[in-house]
Amino acid sequence: MILIAQKTLPRHFKLEGQKNFLSLLPQLWQELEGIPHSLKNGENWLQSEEIIRYPSSNYSFDKLKLYLLSEHITRHSKKYIINLSLEITSNTKLLAQINLSLLSEDSWNEIIQKNQ
């Protein structure tokens, strides 16, 4: 598991009360800085998402962390299957974890190694 990017918010961002907030969770990683724009948009296609919510009295968060879990190349099309995990926390308490599987034109492992 490789930490790709993280963001600490200046104030808590409240999830509950926002219309369809669960559908927003898998998109939060797009707001993280330090990820090349090409990896965020246009060259990745969402294959699956899994949202794991943990009990909390109020869903307001102050930190996002995005991890690269794994990557492997497809057999026929020479594209990459990327598995990511986005952690949403409040005061170090894990509120939700979103597991994403993407189909990518680019190797995230190569790009991340160049940027570190």
mmCIF file of C-alpha atoms in Angstrom:
data_model
loop_
_atom_site.group_PDB
_atom_site.id
_atom_site.type_symbol
_atom_site.label_atom_id
_atom_site.label_comp_id
_atom_site.label_asym_id
_atom_site.label_seq_id
_atom_site.Cartn_x
_atom_site.Cartn_y
_atom_site.Cartn_z
ATOM 1 C CA MET A 1 0.000 0.000 0.000
ATOM 2 C CA ILE A 2 1.539 3.281 -1.176
ATOM 3 C CA LEU A 3 0.286 6.674 0.003
ATOM 4 C CA ILE A 4 -0.308 8.705 -3.162
ATOM 5 C CA ALA A 5 -1.778 11.904 -1.767
ATOM 6 C CA GLN A 6 -3.403 13.328 1.319
ATOM 7 C CA LYS A 7 -5.188 16.516 2.189
ATOM 8 C CA THR A 8 -5.966 18.076 5.539
ATOM 9 C CA LEU A 9 -8.856 20.488 5.382
ATOM 10 C CA PRO A 10 -8.725 23.819 7.249
ATOM 11 C CA ARG A 11 -12.134 23.038 8.764
ATOM 12 C CA HIS A 12 -14.380 20.013 9.016
ATOM 13 C CA PHE A 13 -16.415 19.327 5.891
ATOM 14 C CA LYS A 14 -19.860 17.979 6.748
ATOM 15 C CA LEU A 15 -21.153 15.059 4.695
ATOM 16 C CA GLU A 16 -24.490 14.356 6.303
ATOM 17 C CA GLY A 17 -27.285 16.616 5.228
ATOM 18 C CA GLN A 18 -25.895 17.009 1.721
ATOM 19 C CA LYS A 19 -28.117 15.551 -0.956
ATOM 20 C CA ASN A 20 -26.883 12.109 -2.061
ATOM 21 C CA PHE A 21 -23.654 12.429 -0.051
ATOM 22 C CA LEU A 22 -22.861 8.727 -0.457
ATOM 23 C CA SER A 23 -22.639 9.167 -4.220
ATOM 24 C CA LEU A 24 -20.106 11.990 -3.685
ATOM 25 C CA LEU A 25 -17.666 9.883 -1.645
ATOM 26 C CA PRO A 26 -16.014 7.967 -4.528
ATOM 27 C CA GLN A 27 -15.327 11.279 -6.301
ATOM 28 C CA LEU A 28 -13.516 12.971 -3.403
ATOM 29 C CA TRP A 29 -10.121 11.670 -4.560
ATOM 30 C CA GLN A 30 -10.430 13.958 -7.598
ATOM 31 C CA GLU A 31 -9.980 16.923 -5.200
ATOM 32 C CA LEU A 32 -6.577 15.776 -3.945
ATOM 33 C CA GLU A 33 -3.506 17.743 -5.002
ATOM 34 C CA GLY A 34 -0.294 16.181 -6.227
ATOM 35 C CA ILE A 35 -1.951 13.670 -8.533
ATOM 36 C CA PRO A 36 -1.222 14.386 -12.213
ATOM 37 C CA HIS A 37 -4.316 15.739 -13.969
ATOM 38 C CA SER A 38 -4.108 12.999 -16.600
ATOM 39 C CA LEU A 39 -4.581 10.368 -13.878
ATOM 40 C CA LYS A 40 -7.645 12.113 -12.523
ATOM 41 C CA ASN A 41 -9.624 12.672 -15.688
ATOM 42 C CA GLY A 42 -9.859 11.191 -19.143
ATOM 43 C CA GLU A 43 -7.449 8.293 -18.877
ATOM 44 C CA ASN A 44 -9.186 6.305 -16.141
ATOM 45 C CA TRP A 45 -12.507 4.513 -16.221
ATOM 46 C CA LEU A 46 -14.225 3.476 -13.009
ATOM 47 C CA GLN A 47 -14.798 -0.281 -12.962
ATOM 48 C CA SER A 48 -16.137 -0.699 -9.434
ATOM 49 C CA GLU A 49 -16.520 1.087 -6.131
ATOM 50 C CA GLU A 50 -17.147 -0.171 -2.614
ATOM 51 C CA ILE A 51 -18.084 2.211 0.190
ATOM 52 C CA ILE A 52 -17.458 1.053 3.740
ATOM 53 C CA ARG A 53 -18.995 3.386 6.331
ATOM 54 C CA TYR A 54 -18.004 3.210 9.952
ATOM 55 C CA PRO A 55 -20.316 4.257 12.809
ATOM 56 C CA SER A 56 -20.141 7.945 13.581
ATOM 57 C CA SER A 57 -22.439 10.426 15.231
ATOM 58 C CA ASN A 58 -21.754 13.063 12.607
ATOM 59 C CA TYR A 59 -20.142 12.603 9.223
ATOM 60 C CA SER A 60 -17.844 15.579 9.089
ATOM 61 C CA PHE A 61 -14.255 14.978 8.068
ATOM 62 C CA ASP A 62 -10.975 16.843 8.087
ATOM 63 C CA LYS A 63 -8.573 14.554 6.194
ATOM 64 C CA LEU A 64 -8.460 12.506 3.001
ATOM 65 C CA LYS A 65 -5.791 9.917 2.180
ATOM 66 C CA LEU A 66 -5.506 8.064 -1.118
ATOM 67 C CA TYR A 67 -3.549 4.808 -1.330
ATOM 68 C CA LEU A 68 -2.498 2.722 -4.313
ATOM 69 C CA LEU A 69 -3.245 -0.856 -3.315
ATOM 70 C CA SER A 70 -2.236 -2.662 -6.486
ATOM 71 C CA GLU A 71 -1.825 -2.422 -10.224
ATOM 72 C CA HIS A 72 -1.639 -5.042 -12.927
ATOM 73 C CA ILE A 73 -1.599 -4.976 -16.699
ATOM 74 C CA THR A 74 -4.432 -6.499 -18.702
ATOM 75 C CA ARG A 75 -3.593 -9.327 -21.061
ATOM 76 C CA HIS A 76 -5.012 -8.119 -24.331
ATOM 77 C CA SER A 77 -5.366 -4.359 -24.362
ATOM 78 C CA LYS A 78 -2.170 -3.400 -22.487
ATOM 79 C CA LYS A 79 -4.122 -1.238 -20.072
ATOM 80 C CA TYR A 80 -3.809 -1.275 -16.292
ATOM 81 C CA ILE A 81 -6.230 -2.287 -13.554
ATOM 82 C CA ILE A 82 -5.616 0.118 -10.661
ATOM 83 C CA ASN A 83 -6.941 -0.546 -7.159
ATOM 84 C CA LEU A 84 -7.161 2.498 -4.878
ATOM 85 C CA SER A 85 -8.346 3.069 -1.334
ATOM 86 C CA LEU A 86 -9.565 6.462 -0.154
ATOM 87 C CA GLU A 87 -9.713 6.954 3.616
ATOM 88 C CA ILE A 88 -11.896 9.679 5.090
ATOM 89 C CA THR A 89 -11.082 10.608 8.683
ATOM 90 C CA SER A 90 -12.075 13.027 11.411
ATOM 91 C CA ASN A 91 -9.559 13.657 14.181
ATOM 92 C CA THR A 92 -7.750 10.429 13.171
ATOM 93 C CA LYS A 93 -10.995 8.400 13.449
ATOM 94 C CA LEU A 94 -11.743 6.477 10.246
ATOM 95 C CA LEU A 95 -15.254 7.384 9.056
ATOM 96 C CA ALA A 96 -15.308 5.730 5.645
ATOM 97 C CA GLN A 97 -13.121 3.823 3.251
ATOM 98 C CA ILE A 98 -13.829 3.799 -0.469
ATOM 99 C CA ASN A 99 -12.218 1.063 -2.538
ATOM 100 C CA LEU A 100 -12.011 1.906 -6.232
ATOM 101 C CA SER A 101 -11.005 -0.172 -9.197
ATOM 102 C CA LEU A 102 -10.032 1.764 -12.329
ATOM 103 C CA LEU A 103 -9.069 0.844 -15.857
ATOM 104 C CA SER A 104 -6.183 3.131 -16.826
ATOM 105 C CA GLU A 105 -4.179 3.874 -19.934
ATOM 106 C CA ASP A 106 -1.129 4.680 -17.793
ATOM 107 C CA SER A 107 0.850 2.823 -15.146
ATOM 108 C CA TRP A 108 0.278 4.585 -11.835
ATOM 109 C CA ASN A 109 3.300 2.800 -10.329
ATOM 110 C CA GLU A 110 5.631 4.385 -12.898
ATOM 111 C CA ILE A 111 4.141 7.866 -12.526
ATOM 112 C CA ILE A 112 4.176 7.757 -8.722
ATOM 113 C CA GLN A 113 7.817 6.621 -8.639
ATOM 114 C CA LYS A 114 8.799 9.535 -10.927
ATOM 115 C CA ASN A 115 6.993 12.062 -8.704
ATOM 116 C CA GLN A 116 8.472 10.862 -5.395
#
